[in-house]
Amino acid sequence: MSGNEMKYIQEAFDGNWIAPLGPNVDGFEKDLENYLGQESHVAVVSTGTAALHLALAMLGVEKDDFVICQSLTFAASANPIIYLGGIPVFVDSEKDTWNLCPIAVEDAIKVCIEKGKKPKAIITVCLYGMPYKVEEIKAISEKYDIPIIEDSAEALGSTYKGQKCGTFGDISVLSFNGNKIITTSGGGALVLKEEIYKQKAVFLSTQAKDDAPHYQHSIVGYNYRLSNVCAGIGRGQMEVIDQRVAERRANHEFYKNIFKNQEGVELFTEPSEDYQSNHWLNAIIINPEKTGNKDREFWRLAFAEENIETRPLWKPMHLQPLFDNKMYFGANIAETLFNNGLCLPSGSNLTDDDKERINKVIKNLLG
């Protein structure tokens, strides 16, 4: 926490604005719009998953519609497709950013068209804070006239060619879950290109009440608006967003120094100066053939013995029991990354003592 969250929360209580509207909601949206730039219009909601659900609904996704989705991601990227009765079409990653492979995306679109339905959307992910290949995916989007939903749940504060992630999609999505760069406890946001679309998002997220003196509903709505109390937490967090990003990037430099010139371990980092990741999570790829047969699981257990939590990368969606009958396009890059990848401690509040403990385990593992 920044220390100023309670000021905004107290204002909510003093003014009796506890519901999912009020000055903090308006203020948090304005803070985000100013931070993102690009004349963005932000609607804050209860979770990042809710934001994705609304984004798909706004693009008209219905039963049996195809939606392109990155396979190497958290389940929340794909689940909202199912909420609407759509069919996720999973796509492999490419090696540079671990995000959507443009070649596989186009292959997937062509097959969907052959089956009689052009996909309704392409969900791009900025995995662990790393921007995706923006120009390549945008060119495909324009070629086939398919809108992009940019899932930047993990990427607030990241940039591509100086432009903030969360501003590249036709609709973009942010998350303020408790583990993100900044948090509202729970929470998320839609980032939209025009004010009229923001108004539509707010309409859908507040049960789609028609303009009438009584409660009247013509379409399905959702109870997804963010509370004024949680938005107050967000306002306090926005005061330290740059500091939080700097702390995460400092963690990355810490790991970069450790793994410099080390055989068998590769730290996930930006492929060029065009990319600037917030390094929400730092991840490594372990080659057991070069680390004395010490594979990903060996490393994870070695950290666990010292009471340090690490985790495998996201298990690709096309390997999940929930999605085992869905289409998948690409090679096995996502699967290989999962089998060999490990996420390391990356919190903004890592202390020097924490880092020394981490460093000690890594040195022992590397001999």
Coordinates of C-alpha atoms in Angstrom, one line a residue:
M1 CA 0.0 0.0 0.0
S2 CA 1.1 3.6 -0.6
G3 CA -0.1 4.9 2.7
N4 CA -2.7 7.3 1.1
E5 CA -5.4 4.7 0.4
M6 CA -7.1 5.3 3.7
K7 CA -7.5 9.0 2.9
Y8 CA -9.7 8.1 -0.1
I9 CA -11.5 5.3 1.7
Q10 CA -12.3 7.7 4.6
E11 CA -13.7 10.2 2.1
A12 CA -16.0 7.4 0.8
F13 CA -17.2 6.7 4.3
D14 CA -17.5 10.4 5.2
G15 CA -19.6 11.1 2.1
N16 CA -21.6 7.8 2.5
W17 CA -20.5 6.7 -1.0
I18 CA -20.3 3.0 -0.5
A19 CA -22.1 1.8 -3.6
P20 CA -20.6 1.0 -7.0
L21 CA -20.6 4.7 -8.0
G22 CA -19.2 7.9 -6.5
P23 CA -16.3 10.3 -6.5
N24 CA -13.6 7.7 -6.1
V25 CA -14.9 5.7 -9.1
D26 CA -14.9 8.8 -11.3
G27 CA -11.5 9.8 -9.9
F28 CA -9.9 6.4 -10.4
E29 CA -11.1 6.3 -14.0
K30 CA -9.7 9.7 -14.6
D31 CA -6.3 8.8 -13.0
L32 CA -6.1 5.8 -15.3
E33 CA -7.0 7.8 -18.4
N34 CA -4.3 10.3 -17.6
Y35 CA -1.8 7.6 -17.0
L36 CA -2.5 5.6 -20.1
G37 CA -2.8 8.6 -22.5
Q38 CA -3.9 8.0 -26.1
E39 CA -7.2 9.7 -25.3
S40 CA -8.3 6.6 -23.5
H41 CA -11.7 6.1 -21.9
V42 CA -11.8 3.9 -18.9
A43 CA -14.6 2.0 -17.2
V44 CA -13.7 0.3 -13.9
V45 CA -15.3 -2.9 -12.9
S46 CA -15.2 -5.6 -10.2
T47 CA -12.5 -7.9 -11.8
G48 CA -10.3 -8.2 -14.9
T49 CA -12.3 -11.3 -15.8
A50 CA -15.5 -9.2 -15.7
A51 CA -13.8 -6.7 -18.0
L52 CA -13.0 -9.5 -20.5
H53 CA -16.6 -10.8 -20.3
L54 CA -17.9 -7.3 -21.0
A55 CA -15.4 -6.8 -23.9
L56 CA -16.6 -10.0 -25.6
A57 CA -20.2 -9.1 -25.0
M58 CA -19.7 -5.6 -26.5
L59 CA -18.2 -7.3 -29.6
G60 CA -21.3 -9.4 -30.0
V61 CA -19.8 -12.8 -29.1
E62 CA -22.6 -15.4 -28.9
K63 CA -23.1 -19.1 -28.9
D64 CA -20.8 -21.1 -31.1
D65 CA -18.8 -18.0 -32.2
F66 CA -15.1 -18.5 -32.6
V67 CA -12.7 -16.4 -30.5
I68 CA -8.9 -16.6 -31.0
C69 CA -7.1 -16.8 -27.7
Q70 CA -3.5 -17.3 -26.6
S71 CA -2.9 -20.7 -25.1
L72 CA -0.1 -19.8 -22.7
T73 CA -2.1 -17.7 -20.3
F74 CA -4.2 -17.8 -17.1
A75 CA -7.6 -19.4 -17.4
A76 CA -9.3 -16.0 -17.0
S77 CA -8.3 -15.1 -20.5
A78 CA -10.4 -18.0 -21.9
N79 CA -13.2 -18.6 -19.4
P80 CA -15.3 -15.5 -20.5
I81 CA -15.5 -17.0 -24.0
I82 CA -17.3 -20.0 -22.5
Y83 CA -19.6 -17.7 -20.4
L84 CA -21.1 -16.4 -23.6
G85 CA -21.3 -19.8 -25.3
G86 CA -18.4 -19.1 -27.6
I87 CA -15.7 -21.4 -28.7
P88 CA -12.1 -20.6 -27.8
V89 CA -9.5 -21.3 -30.6
F90 CA -6.1 -21.6 -28.9
V91 CA -2.9 -20.4 -30.5
D92 CA 0.7 -21.1 -29.7
S93 CA 3.3 -18.6 -28.6
E94 CA 6.3 -17.3 -30.4
K95 CA 9.8 -17.4 -28.8
D96 CA 10.6 -13.7 -28.5
T97 CA 7.7 -12.4 -26.3
W98 CA 6.0 -15.8 -25.4
N99 CA 2.8 -14.2 -26.7
L100 CA 0.6 -14.9 -29.8
C101 CA 2.4 -16.3 -32.8
P102 CA 1.3 -14.3 -35.8
I103 CA 1.7 -17.2 -38.2
A104 CA -0.4 -19.5 -36.0
V105 CA -3.0 -16.8 -35.6
E106 CA -3.5 -16.4 -39.3
D107 CA -3.6 -20.2 -39.7
A108 CA -6.4 -20.4 -37.1
I109 CA -8.4 -17.6 -38.8
K110 CA -8.2 -19.4 -42.2
V111 CA -9.5 -22.7 -40.7
C112 CA -12.3 -20.9 -38.9
I113 CA -13.4 -19.2 -42.1
E114 CA -13.3 -22.6 -43.9
K115 CA -15.6 -23.9 -41.2
G116 CA -18.1 -21.1 -42.1
K117 CA -17.4 -18.6 -39.3
K118 CA -14.9 -15.8 -39.1
P119 CA -13.7 -15.3 -35.5
K120 CA -15.4 -12.5 -33.6
A121 CA -12.3 -11.4 -31.8
I122 CA -8.6 -12.0 -31.1
I123 CA -7.6 -12.0 -27.5
T124 CA -4.0 -10.9 -27.2
V125 CA -2.1 -11.3 -23.9
C126 CA 0.9 -9.4 -22.5
L127 CA 2.3 -12.3 -20.7
Y128 CA 4.0 -11.5 -17.3
G129 CA 4.0 -7.9 -18.4
M130 CA 5.7 -8.4 -21.8
P131 CA 4.0 -6.6 -24.7
Y132 CA 3.0 -8.8 -27.7
K133 CA 4.1 -8.3 -31.3
V134 CA 1.7 -5.3 -31.8
E135 CA 2.3 -4.5 -35.5
E136 CA 2.1 -8.1 -36.7
I137 CA -1.1 -8.9 -34.8
K138 CA -2.7 -5.6 -35.8
A139 CA -1.9 -6.2 -39.5
I140 CA -3.7 -9.6 -39.3
S141 CA -6.6 -7.9 -37.4
E142 CA -7.0 -5.3 -40.2
K143 CA -6.5 -7.9 -43.0
Y144 CA -9.4 -10.0 -41.8
D145 CA -11.4 -7.2 -40.0
I146 CA -11.4 -8.9 -36.6
P147 CA -11.2 -6.7 -33.5
I148 CA -8.5 -7.1 -30.9
I149 CA -9.2 -7.5 -27.2
E150 CA -5.9 -6.6 -25.5
D151 CA -5.5 -8.6 -22.2
S152 CA -3.1 -6.4 -20.3
A153 CA -4.2 -7.7 -16.9
E154 CA -0.5 -8.3 -16.1
A155 CA 1.0 -5.4 -18.0
L156 CA 0.0 -2.0 -16.5
G157 CA 3.1 0.1 -16.7
S158 CA 4.6 -1.8 -19.6
T159 CA 5.2 0.0 -23.0
Y160 CA 5.8 -0.8 -26.6
K161 CA 7.6 1.9 -28.5
G162 CA 6.8 4.3 -25.7
Q163 CA 3.1 3.7 -25.8
K164 CA 1.4 2.1 -22.7
C165 CA 0.1 -1.4 -22.8
G166 CA -3.7 -1.4 -22.4
T167 CA -4.0 1.1 -25.3
F168 CA -3.4 -1.1 -28.3
G169 CA -6.6 -3.1 -28.5
D170 CA -9.9 -2.1 -30.0
I171 CA -10.9 -2.9 -26.4
S172 CA -8.3 -3.4 -23.7
V173 CA -8.5 -4.9 -20.3
L174 CA -6.6 -4.3 -17.0
S175 CA -6.6 -6.1 -13.7
F176 CA -6.2 -4.8 -10.1
N177 CA -6.2 -8.2 -8.4
G178 CA -4.2 -8.5 -5.2
N179 CA -1.2 -9.8 -7.0
K180 CA -0.9 -7.2 -9.7
I181 CA 1.4 -4.1 -10.0
I182 CA -1.3 -2.1 -8.2
T183 CA -4.4 -3.4 -6.6
T184 CA -7.9 -2.5 -5.5
S185 CA -8.2 -5.8 -3.6
G186 CA -10.2 -7.1 -6.6
G187 CA -11.0 -5.0 -9.6
G188 CA -10.4 -4.5 -13.3
A189 CA -11.0 -2.0 -16.1
L190 CA -12.0 -1.7 -19.7
V191 CA -10.0 0.7 -21.8
L192 CA -12.0 2.1 -24.8
K193 CA -11.4 4.3 -27.7
E194 CA -14.4 6.6 -27.5
E195 CA -16.7 7.9 -24.7
I196 CA -19.7 6.3 -26.2
Y197 CA -18.2 2.9 -25.8
K198 CA -17.3 3.7 -22.2
Q199 CA -21.0 4.6 -21.6
K200 CA -22.0 1.3 -23.1
A201 CA -19.6 -0.6 -20.9
V202 CA -20.9 1.2 -17.8
F203 CA -24.5 0.5 -18.9
L204 CA -23.8 -3.3 -19.3
S205 CA -21.9 -3.4 -16.0
T206 CA -24.8 -1.9 -14.0
Q207 CA -27.5 -4.4 -15.0
A208 CA -28.4 -2.7 -18.3
K209 CA -31.2 -0.6 -16.9
D210 CA -33.1 1.3 -19.5
D211 CA -33.7 5.1 -19.2
A212 CA -37.1 4.9 -17.5
P213 CA -38.6 6.0 -14.2
H214 CA -39.1 2.3 -13.3
Y215 CA -36.8 -0.7 -13.6
Q216 CA -36.9 -1.8 -17.3
H217 CA -34.4 -4.1 -19.1
S218 CA -34.3 -4.8 -22.8
I219 CA -31.0 -6.7 -22.9
V220 CA -28.9 -8.8 -20.5
G221 CA -26.8 -6.8 -18.1
Y222 CA -24.2 -7.6 -15.4
N223 CA -23.5 -6.5 -11.8
Y224 CA -19.8 -5.7 -12.5
R225 CA -19.2 -2.1 -11.5
L226 CA -16.4 -1.4 -9.0
S227 CA -17.3 -0.1 -5.6
N228 CA -16.4 3.4 -4.5
V229 CA -14.5 2.0 -1.5
C230 CA -12.3 -0.3 -3.7
A231 CA -11.8 2.6 -6.2
G232 CA -10.5 4.6 -3.3
I233 CA -7.8 2.0 -2.8
G234 CA -7.0 2.3 -6.5
R235 CA -6.6 6.1 -6.2
G236 CA -4.0 5.7 -3.5
Q237 CA -2.3 3.0 -5.5
M238 CA -2.1 5.2 -8.6
E239 CA 0.1 7.6 -6.6
V240 CA 2.8 5.0 -6.5
I241 CA 2.4 3.2 -9.9
D242 CA 5.7 4.5 -11.3
Q243 CA 7.5 3.4 -8.1
R244 CA 5.9 -0.1 -8.2
V245 CA 7.0 -0.5 -11.9
A246 CA 10.5 0.6 -11.0
E247 CA 10.7 -1.9 -8.1
R248 CA 9.6 -4.8 -10.4
R249 CA 12.1 -3.8 -13.0
A250 CA 14.8 -3.6 -10.3
N251 CA 14.0 -7.2 -9.4
H252 CA 14.6 -8.0 -13.0
E253 CA 18.0 -6.4 -13.0
F254 CA 18.8 -8.4 -9.8
Y255 CA 18.0 -11.7 -11.6
K256 CA 19.8 -10.5 -14.8
N257 CA 23.0 -10.1 -12.8
I258 CA 22.7 -13.5 -11.2
F259 CA 22.1 -15.4 -14.5
K260 CA 24.6 -13.4 -16.6
N261 CA 26.8 -15.8 -18.5
Q262 CA 25.2 -18.8 -16.9
E263 CA 24.8 -21.9 -19.0
G264 CA 21.4 -23.7 -19.0
V265 CA 19.3 -20.9 -17.5
E266 CA 17.6 -18.1 -19.6
L267 CA 15.9 -15.2 -18.0
F268 CA 12.8 -14.0 -19.8
T269 CA 13.6 -10.4 -21.0
E270 CA 12.7 -7.9 -23.7
P271 CA 13.6 -8.9 -27.2
S272 CA 14.6 -5.3 -28.2
E273 CA 14.5 -1.7 -27.0
D274 CA 11.0 -1.3 -28.5
Y275 CA 9.7 -3.4 -25.6
Q276 CA 9.7 -2.3 -21.9
S277 CA 8.1 -4.8 -19.6
N278 CA 6.9 -4.0 -16.1
H279 CA 8.3 -7.5 -15.2
W280 CA 5.3 -8.3 -13.2
L281 CA 6.7 -11.7 -12.8
N282 CA 10.3 -12.8 -13.6
A283 CA 10.6 -16.1 -15.2
I284 CA 13.4 -18.4 -16.3
I285 CA 13.7 -21.3 -18.7
I286 CA 15.9 -24.2 -17.4
N287 CA 17.7 -26.6 -19.7
P288 CA 18.3 -29.7 -17.6
E289 CA 20.9 -31.0 -20.1
K290 CA 23.1 -28.0 -19.1
T291 CA 22.2 -27.9 -15.4
G292 CA 23.3 -31.4 -14.3
N293 CA 19.8 -32.8 -14.9
K294 CA 18.3 -30.3 -12.5
D295 CA 15.0 -29.7 -14.2
R296 CA 12.2 -27.2 -13.4
E297 CA 10.7 -29.3 -10.7
F298 CA 14.1 -29.8 -9.0
W299 CA 14.6 -26.1 -8.8
R300 CA 11.0 -25.5 -7.5
L301 CA 11.5 -28.0 -4.7
A302 CA 15.0 -26.6 -3.8
F303 CA 13.4 -23.2 -3.3
A304 CA 10.5 -24.8 -1.3
E305 CA 13.0 -26.4 1.1
E306 CA 14.1 -22.9 2.0
N307 CA 10.5 -21.7 2.3
I308 CA 10.6 -19.7 -0.9
E309 CA 7.7 -20.0 -3.2
T310 CA 8.2 -20.4 -7.0
R311 CA 5.7 -21.6 -9.6
P312 CA 5.7 -23.2 -13.0
L313 CA 4.6 -21.0 -15.9
W314 CA 0.9 -21.0 -16.8
K315 CA -0.2 -24.4 -18.0
P316 CA -1.3 -23.8 -21.6
M317 CA -5.0 -23.8 -22.1
H318 CA -5.0 -26.4 -24.8
L319 CA -3.5 -28.9 -22.3
Q320 CA -6.2 -28.2 -19.7
P321 CA -8.9 -30.8 -19.1
L322 CA -11.5 -28.1 -19.4
F323 CA -10.5 -27.3 -23.0
D324 CA -9.2 -30.7 -24.2
N325 CA -11.6 -30.8 -27.2
K326 CA -10.8 -27.3 -28.5
M327 CA -8.9 -26.4 -31.6
Y328 CA -5.2 -25.5 -31.2
F329 CA -2.9 -24.0 -33.8
G330 CA 0.9 -23.8 -33.7
A331 CA 3.8 -26.0 -32.7
N332 CA 4.9 -26.8 -29.1
I333 CA 6.5 -23.6 -27.9
A334 CA 3.9 -22.9 -25.2
E335 CA 4.2 -26.5 -24.0
T336 CA 8.0 -26.4 -23.9
L337 CA 7.9 -23.2 -22.0
F338 CA 5.5 -24.7 -19.5
N339 CA 7.6 -27.8 -19.1
N340 CA 10.9 -25.9 -18.5
G341 CA 9.8 -22.5 -17.1
L342 CA 9.7 -21.3 -13.5
C343 CA 8.4 -18.0 -12.1
L344 CA 10.6 -16.5 -9.4
P345 CA 9.7 -14.2 -6.4
S346 CA 8.9 -10.9 -8.0
G347 CA 7.0 -8.8 -5.4
S348 CA 7.5 -5.1 -5.3
N349 CA 8.4 -5.4 -1.6
L350 CA 11.3 -7.9 -1.9
T351 CA 13.9 -6.9 0.7
D352 CA 17.6 -7.2 0.5
D353 CA 17.4 -10.1 2.9
D354 CA 14.9 -11.8 0.7
K355 CA 17.1 -11.4 -2.3
E356 CA 20.1 -12.8 -0.5
R357 CA 18.1 -15.9 0.4
I358 CA 17.0 -16.3 -3.2
N359 CA 20.6 -15.7 -4.4
K360 CA 21.9 -18.4 -2.0
V361 CA 19.5 -21.0 -3.4
I362 CA 20.4 -20.2 -7.0
K363 CA 24.1 -20.3 -6.3
N364 CA 23.7 -23.8 -4.8
L365 CA 21.7 -25.0 -7.7
L366 CA 24.2 -23.7 -10.2
G367 CA 27.1 -25.2 -8.2

